[in-house]
Short mmCIF file of C-alpha atoms and ligand atoms in Angstrom, two decimals:
data_model
loop_
_atom_site.label_atom_id
_atom_site.label_comp_id
_atom_site.label_asym_id
_atom_site.label_seq_id
_atom_site.Cartn_x
_atom_site.Cartn_y
_atom_site.Cartn_z
CA MET A 1 0.00 0.00 0.00
CA THR A 2 1.24 3.49 -0.82
CA ASN A 3 0.76 6.45 1.45
CA THR A 4 0.33 9.51 -0.74
CA LEU A 5 -2.61 11.59 0.43
CA ASN A 6 -4.31 12.95 -2.64
CA SER A 7 -6.70 10.49 -4.24
CA SER A 8 -10.48 10.50 -4.16
CA ASP A 9 -10.40 6.72 -4.57
CA TYR A 10 -9.77 6.45 -0.87
CA VAL A 11 -12.34 6.75 1.85
CA LEU A 12 -9.74 6.62 4.57
CA GLU A 13 -6.16 7.82 4.53
CA LEU A 14 -4.02 7.61 7.63
CA GLU A 15 -0.49 8.83 7.67
CA HIS A 16 2.01 8.29 10.48
CA LEU A 17 -0.50 8.23 13.33
CA VAL A 18 0.97 8.30 16.79
CA LYS A 19 -0.81 8.25 20.15
CA ASP A 20 0.68 7.99 23.63
CA PHE A 21 -1.18 7.37 26.86
CA ASP A 22 0.71 8.31 30.02
CA GLY A 23 4.04 8.04 28.24
CA LYS A 24 3.22 4.63 26.74
CA ARG A 25 2.93 4.45 22.95
CA ALA A 26 -0.45 2.89 22.06
CA VAL A 27 -0.28 3.70 18.34
CA ASP A 28 3.14 3.89 16.80
CA ASP A 29 3.41 5.38 13.32
CA ILE A 30 0.41 3.69 11.71
CA SER A 31 -0.29 4.45 8.04
CA PHE A 32 -2.79 2.82 5.72
CA LYS A 33 -5.45 3.59 3.15
CA LEU A 34 -8.87 2.16 2.48
CA LYS A 35 -10.29 2.17 -1.04
CA ARG A 36 -13.93 3.05 -1.66
CA GLY A 37 -16.09 -0.08 -1.59
CA ASP A 38 -13.51 -2.30 0.09
CA ILE A 39 -13.61 -4.12 3.41
CA LEU A 40 -10.54 -3.65 5.56
CA GLY A 41 -9.84 -5.82 8.59
CA LEU A 42 -7.87 -4.11 11.34
CA LEU A 43 -6.42 -7.12 13.06
CA GLY A 44 -4.39 -7.45 16.20
CA PRO A 45 -4.26 -9.03 19.64
CA ASN A 46 -5.66 -7.46 22.81
CA GLY A 47 -4.08 -4.10 23.47
CA ALA A 48 -2.58 -3.82 19.97
CA GLY A 49 -4.05 -0.35 19.41
CA LYS A 50 -7.09 -1.16 17.24
CA THR A 51 -9.69 0.73 19.27
CA THR A 52 -7.37 3.70 19.74
CA THR A 53 -6.84 3.86 15.97
CA LEU A 54 -10.58 3.69 15.25
CA ARG A 55 -11.33 6.32 17.88
CA MET A 56 -8.80 8.65 16.29
CA LEU A 57 -10.44 8.16 12.88
CA LEU A 58 -13.70 9.31 14.39
CA ASN A 59 -12.15 12.29 16.15
CA ILE A 60 -13.17 10.88 19.54
CA ILE A 61 -9.55 11.25 20.60
CA ALA A 62 -6.90 13.34 18.88
CA PRO A 63 -3.66 11.81 17.63
CA ASP A 64 -0.43 13.23 19.04
CA SER A 65 0.78 13.43 15.46
CA GLY A 66 -0.16 12.22 12.01
CA ILE A 67 -2.73 12.99 9.34
CA ILE A 68 -6.22 11.54 8.97
CA LYS A 69 -8.47 12.04 5.97
CA ILE A 70 -11.90 10.49 6.16
CA LEU A 71 -14.31 10.58 3.19
CA GLY A 72 -11.81 12.84 1.49
CA GLU A 73 -11.54 15.47 4.20
CA THR A 74 -10.72 16.22 7.80
CA PHE A 75 -13.39 14.92 10.16
CA SER A 76 -16.33 17.33 10.55
CA GLU A 77 -19.97 17.35 11.72
CA LYS A 78 -20.94 16.85 8.06
CA THR A 79 -18.76 13.77 7.71
CA LYS A 80 -20.25 12.34 10.90
CA ASN A 81 -23.67 11.69 9.32
CA ARG A 82 -22.06 9.75 6.48
CA ILE A 83 -20.41 7.33 8.89
CA GLY A 84 -21.82 4.50 10.98
CA PHE A 85 -19.79 3.59 14.07
CA LEU A 86 -20.22 0.53 16.24
CA PRO A 87 -18.16 1.17 19.38
CA GLU A 88 -16.48 -1.60 21.33
CA GLU A 89 -18.21 -0.47 24.50
CA ARG A 90 -21.82 -1.02 23.53
CA GLY A 91 -24.16 1.56 25.00
CA LEU A 92 -27.92 1.54 24.74
CA TYR A 93 -30.44 3.03 27.17
CA ARG A 94 -31.78 0.02 29.01
CA LYS A 95 -35.14 1.60 29.86
CA MET A 96 -35.80 2.77 26.30
CA LYS A 97 -38.00 0.74 23.97
CA VAL A 98 -36.46 -0.82 20.88
CA MET A 99 -38.28 1.38 18.34
CA ASP A 100 -37.61 4.51 20.42
CA THR A 101 -33.93 3.56 20.48
CA LEU A 102 -33.90 3.48 16.70
CA SER A 103 -35.70 6.85 16.59
CA PHE A 104 -33.15 8.31 18.97
CA PHE A 105 -30.15 7.20 16.91
CA GLY A 106 -31.87 7.91 13.57
CA GLU A 107 -32.71 11.47 14.61
CA LEU A 108 -29.13 11.99 15.79
CA LYS A 109 -28.12 11.21 12.21
CA GLY A 110 -30.70 13.66 10.78
CA MET A 111 -33.31 11.12 9.68
CA LYS A 112 -37.06 11.90 9.52
CA SER A 113 -39.41 9.80 11.69
CA ALA A 114 -41.21 8.10 8.78
CA GLU A 115 -37.89 7.12 7.28
CA ILE A 116 -36.68 5.78 10.64
CA ARG A 117 -39.81 3.69 11.02
CA THR A 118 -39.65 2.12 7.55
CA ARG A 119 -35.93 1.40 7.62
CA GLY A 120 -36.05 0.46 11.32
CA LEU A 121 -38.78 -2.14 10.81
CA GLU A 122 -37.01 -3.51 7.75
CA LEU A 123 -33.80 -3.97 9.74
CA LEU A 124 -35.55 -5.36 12.83
CA LYS A 125 -37.12 -7.96 10.56
CA LYS A 126 -33.79 -8.80 8.97
CA PHE A 127 -32.22 -9.30 12.39
CA ASP A 128 -35.21 -11.28 13.65
CA LEU A 129 -36.04 -8.65 16.28
CA GLU A 130 -39.33 -7.35 14.89
CA ARG A 131 -41.40 -8.90 17.66
CA TYR A 132 -39.36 -6.98 20.24
CA LYS A 133 -40.00 -3.57 18.71
CA ASP A 134 -42.17 -2.38 21.64
CA ARG A 135 -40.07 -4.05 24.34
CA LYS A 136 -37.50 -2.31 26.48
CA VAL A 137 -33.82 -2.83 25.76
CA GLU A 138 -33.34 -4.38 29.21
CA GLU A 139 -35.69 -7.20 28.17
CA LEU A 140 -33.38 -8.23 25.34
CA SER A 141 -30.66 -10.85 25.69
CA LYS A 142 -27.06 -9.68 25.32
CA GLY A 143 -26.88 -10.93 21.74
CA MET A 144 -30.19 -9.28 20.84
CA ALA A 145 -29.02 -5.98 22.29
CA GLN A 146 -25.85 -6.39 20.28
CA LYS A 147 -27.91 -6.84 17.11
CA LEU A 148 -29.99 -3.78 18.00
CA GLN A 149 -26.81 -1.77 18.44
CA PHE A 150 -25.65 -2.95 15.03
CA ILE A 151 -28.96 -1.71 13.56
CA THR A 152 -28.48 1.72 15.17
CA THR A 153 -25.10 1.85 13.41
CA ILE A 154 -26.50 1.25 9.93
CA ILE A 155 -30.01 2.73 10.15
CA HIS A 156 -28.99 5.95 8.36
CA SER A 157 -27.39 4.03 5.45
CA PRO A 158 -23.84 5.28 6.01
CA GLU A 159 -21.23 5.40 3.25
CA LEU A 160 -18.53 4.28 5.61
CA LEU A 161 -18.98 1.74 8.39
CA ILE A 162 -16.51 1.59 11.24
CA LEU A 163 -17.06 -1.47 13.40
CA ASP A 164 -15.06 -2.12 16.53
CA GLU A 165 -15.22 -5.87 17.25
CA PRO A 166 -18.58 -6.38 15.51
CA PHE A 167 -18.66 -10.12 16.29
CA SER A 168 -18.00 -9.97 20.01
CA GLY A 169 -20.84 -11.26 22.18
CA LEU A 170 -22.65 -12.96 19.29
CA ASP A 171 -23.41 -16.65 18.89
CA PRO A 172 -22.30 -18.39 15.67
CA VAL A 173 -25.68 -17.90 13.99
CA ASN A 174 -25.63 -14.18 14.66
CA ILE A 175 -21.97 -13.90 13.70
CA GLU A 176 -23.04 -15.34 10.33
CA LEU A 177 -25.86 -12.82 10.17
CA VAL A 178 -23.61 -9.84 10.88
CA LYS A 179 -21.05 -11.19 8.40
CA ASP A 180 -23.76 -11.50 5.73
CA ILE A 181 -25.02 -7.97 6.42
CA ILE A 182 -21.46 -6.65 6.14
CA LEU A 183 -21.11 -8.39 2.77
CA GLU A 184 -24.50 -7.11 1.64
CA MET A 185 -23.48 -3.56 2.55
CA LYS A 186 -20.31 -4.00 0.54
CA ARG A 187 -22.42 -5.08 -2.45
CA HIS A 188 -24.26 -1.77 -2.06
CA GLY A 189 -20.96 0.07 -2.38
CA ILE A 190 -20.44 0.79 1.32
CA THR A 191 -16.87 0.90 2.57
CA ILE A 192 -16.20 -0.97 5.78
CA ILE A 193 -13.40 -1.09 8.31
CA PHE A 194 -13.72 -3.43 11.24
CA SER A 195 -11.44 -4.57 14.01
CA THR A 196 -11.27 -8.12 15.23
CA HIS A 197 -9.10 -10.84 16.56
CA LEU A 198 -11.37 -13.53 15.11
CA MET A 199 -9.19 -14.45 12.15
CA ASP A 200 -11.52 -17.08 10.71
CA TYR A 201 -14.19 -14.48 10.06
CA ALA A 202 -11.76 -11.82 8.96
CA GLU A 203 -10.33 -14.23 6.42
CA LYS A 204 -13.73 -14.82 4.86
CA ILE A 205 -14.68 -11.22 4.28
CA VAL A 206 -11.74 -8.82 4.02
CA ASP A 207 -10.37 -7.36 0.80
CA THR A 208 -7.38 -5.91 2.57
CA MET A 209 -6.01 -6.15 6.03
CA VAL A 210 -3.77 -4.26 8.37
CA MET A 211 -2.35 -6.31 11.20
CA ILE A 212 -1.03 -4.38 14.17
CA ASN A 213 0.89 -5.47 17.21
CA ASN A 214 2.20 -3.27 20.00
CA GLY A 215 0.82 -0.25 18.14
CA LYS A 216 2.79 -0.95 14.95
CA VAL A 217 1.73 -2.27 11.55
CA VAL A 218 3.32 -5.71 11.20
CA LEU A 219 1.57 -6.80 7.99
CA ASP A 220 -0.67 -5.18 5.43
CA GLY A 221 -2.02 -5.81 1.98
CA THR A 222 -4.63 -7.96 0.31
CA LEU A 223 -5.27 -11.39 1.73
CA SER A 224 -3.46 -13.07 -1.15
CA GLN A 225 -0.47 -10.72 -0.86
CA VAL A 226 -0.19 -11.43 2.83
CA LYS A 227 -0.54 -15.18 2.34
CA SER A 228 1.97 -15.39 -0.48
CA GLU A 229 4.47 -13.56 1.72
CA PHE A 230 4.22 -16.50 4.10
CA GLY A 231 5.07 -19.16 1.57
CA SER A 232 3.33 -22.24 0.24
CA ASN A 233 4.79 -25.08 2.29
CA PHE A 234 1.86 -25.33 4.66
CA LEU A 235 0.04 -28.53 5.53
CA LYS A 236 -3.21 -29.10 7.29
CA ILE A 237 -4.05 -32.48 8.75
CA LYS A 238 -7.12 -33.82 10.50
CA TYR A 239 -6.31 -36.67 12.81
CA GLU A 240 -7.08 -38.76 15.85
CA GLY A 241 -4.44 -39.90 18.28
CA ASP A 242 -1.50 -38.43 20.13
CA ALA A 243 0.40 -36.28 17.65
CA THR A 244 2.85 -34.67 20.06
CA PHE A 245 5.72 -36.63 18.42
CA ILE A 246 5.41 -34.31 15.44
CA THR A 247 7.37 -31.61 17.27
CA SER A 248 10.47 -33.82 17.02
CA TYR A 249 10.65 -33.58 13.21
CA ASP A 250 13.22 -30.94 12.41
CA TYR A 251 11.70 -30.19 9.00
CA ILE A 252 8.39 -29.14 10.59
CA LYS A 253 7.93 -25.70 12.06
CA ASN A 254 5.23 -23.24 13.12
CA ILE A 255 2.90 -25.92 14.46
CA GLN A 256 -0.64 -24.96 15.44
CA ASP A 257 -2.27 -27.96 17.07
CA TYR A 258 -6.02 -27.84 17.77
CA GLY A 259 -6.24 -31.41 19.12
CA ASN A 260 -7.83 -33.05 16.10
CA GLU A 261 -6.63 -30.64 13.48
CA MET A 262 -3.11 -29.35 12.98
CA GLU A 263 -1.47 -26.78 10.73
CA PHE A 264 2.25 -26.56 10.23
CA GLU A 265 4.93 -25.54 7.79
CA LEU A 266 7.49 -27.81 6.14
CA THR A 267 10.97 -26.45 5.58
CA ASN A 268 10.69 -28.15 2.17
CA LEU A 269 7.59 -29.60 0.51
CA GLU A 270 9.66 -32.62 -0.58
CA TYR A 271 9.22 -34.06 2.92
CA LYS A 272 5.47 -34.39 2.56
CA ASP A 273 5.32 -37.96 1.17
CA THR A 274 7.63 -39.36 3.83
CA LEU A 275 5.67 -37.51 6.45
CA LEU A 276 2.32 -38.83 5.22
CA LYS A 277 3.58 -42.43 5.35
CA ASP A 278 4.84 -41.87 8.86
CA LEU A 279 1.65 -40.22 10.07
CA ILE A 280 -0.55 -42.99 8.68
CA ASN A 281 1.43 -45.50 10.74
CA ARG A 282 1.08 -43.57 13.94
CA LEU A 283 -2.25 -41.73 13.76
CA SER A 284 -5.70 -42.10 12.27
CA ILE A 285 -5.54 -39.52 9.45
CA HIS A 286 -8.82 -38.06 8.13
CA ALA A 287 -7.33 -35.34 5.95
CA PHE A 288 -3.89 -34.37 4.73
CA GLN A 289 -3.75 -31.28 2.60
CA VAL A 290 -1.12 -28.92 1.23
CA THR A 291 -2.62 -25.51 1.80
CA GLU A 292 -1.93 -21.82 2.07
CA PRO A 293 -1.39 -20.61 5.63
CA SER A 294 -4.57 -19.62 7.43
CA LEU A 295 -4.83 -16.03 8.58
CA ASN A 296 -4.97 -17.45 12.08
CA SER A 297 -1.53 -19.09 11.70
CA ILE A 298 -0.12 -15.90 10.24
CA PHE A 299 -1.62 -13.87 13.06
CA ILE A 300 -0.27 -16.15 15.80
CA ARG A 301 3.16 -16.19 14.20
CA LYS A 302 3.30 -12.42 13.84
CA VAL A 303 2.11 -11.80 17.38
CA ARG A 304 4.62 -14.28 18.82
CA GLU A 305 7.42 -12.72 16.81
CA GLY A 306 6.59 -9.40 18.45
CA ASN A 307 6.17 -10.92 21.94
CA PRO A 308 8.70 -13.77 22.28
CA ALA A 309 7.58 -14.30 25.89
CA GLN A 310 4.30 -15.73 24.54
CA GLY A 311 6.05 -18.88 23.42
CA GLU A 312 8.05 -20.54 20.73
CA LEU A 313 6.53 -21.60 17.47
P1 ATP B 401 -8.58 -5.02 22.53
O1 ATP B 401 -8.62 -6.04 21.44
O2 ATP B 401 -8.19 -5.63 23.84
O3 ATP B 401 -9.80 -4.16 22.61
P2 ATP B 401 -7.09 -2.88 21.17
O4 ATP B 401 -6.22 -3.40 20.08
O5 ATP B 401 -8.37 -2.28 20.78
O6 ATP B 401 -7.31 -4.05 22.22
P3 ATP B 401 -6.52 -0.40 22.50
O7 ATP B 401 -7.79 -0.38 23.30
O8 ATP B 401 -6.40 0.54 21.37
O9 ATP B 401 -6.20 -1.88 21.99
O10 ATP B 401 -5.32 -0.15 23.52
C1 ATP B 401 -3.98 0.02 23.09
C2 ATP B 401 -3.13 0.39 24.30
O11 ATP B 401 -3.47 1.69 24.74
C3 ATP B 401 -3.31 -0.53 25.49
O12 ATP B 401 -2.05 -0.67 26.11
C4 ATP B 401 -4.25 0.23 26.39
O13 ATP B 401 -4.04 -0.09 27.75
C5 ATP B 401 -3.88 1.68 26.11
N1 ATP B 401 -5.01 2.60 26.25
C6 ATP B 401 -6.10 2.63 25.45
N2 ATP B 401 -6.93 3.62 25.83
C7 ATP B 401 -6.36 4.22 26.91
C8 ATP B 401 -6.71 5.32 27.75
N3 ATP B 401 -7.84 6.01 27.56
N4 ATP B 401 -5.86 5.65 28.74
C9 ATP B 401 -4.69 4.98 28.94
N5 ATP B 401 -4.29 3.93 28.17
C10 ATP B 401 -5.11 3.55 27.18
#
């Protein structure tokens, strides 16, 4: 990604952002751009600086230095109504009814009541919340409230969606739902940036990604660029049995063992046939596949590189 700030193709342009809290650098020289209509995943472990970066984009906190252009300009009241923001700290008024909540947020974004009602009901239906429209927020389950908050973020049909951990607190069915809505919004030309540490979901939907660790960008680019940077000697196996012996092979590295599934890298793909024969003798093998590295493996590797105390790979 290049960092020249002058193109209208970009909905977001960040250049050399820095933010310190009490002398500790939370965001350390972060630069990236987001093209109109793309989905960008801002990935990183806990405390990496994702929320701080998103909050700076939205002018909630000011950077100590750096340049931010959002929708082609510096953040203003006008830009605000063109953006939908889902904060990490969800905040709805517990005593307010669902429909009134949508009116409250819709009006904040300059919508008329009729428009709020039509779009609100349409979204409540989509999120399977229509029957709760006259109930108070406190009567909703955590996941339902999370879905309602998501609706408040998109009710005004923003051009740019900024979602801080949109999947947190949702069950797998609702994660799918939010993922589908994100993809549907992309099909309507909406640009989306979201933060997450759920790599499996990020992998399915991002066009580009920026991975940060300790406030610094450690990887960026399209998914295929990032993956090709990590090589093509990866294997995935599905197995039953005790596979701990695999750590003793010196041509295997970067092992991620999930108990009945394992991903690892071979120093040379030539070893794969010998390895397969060996594994079949010692384990019950259900799948053995040469694959590209998963975003999860890349993420774990990058994070561990930056924090050696978190363990050897
Ligand atoms: P998570 O995935 O856990 O939400 P994150 O990547 O969003 O993490 P941030 O919330 O941006 O990380 O935090 C980055 C660093 O900045 C952390 O060390 C955090 O403790 C610190 N930090 C964030 N906000 C503040 C604040 N208001 N005051 C002091 N330190 C802060």
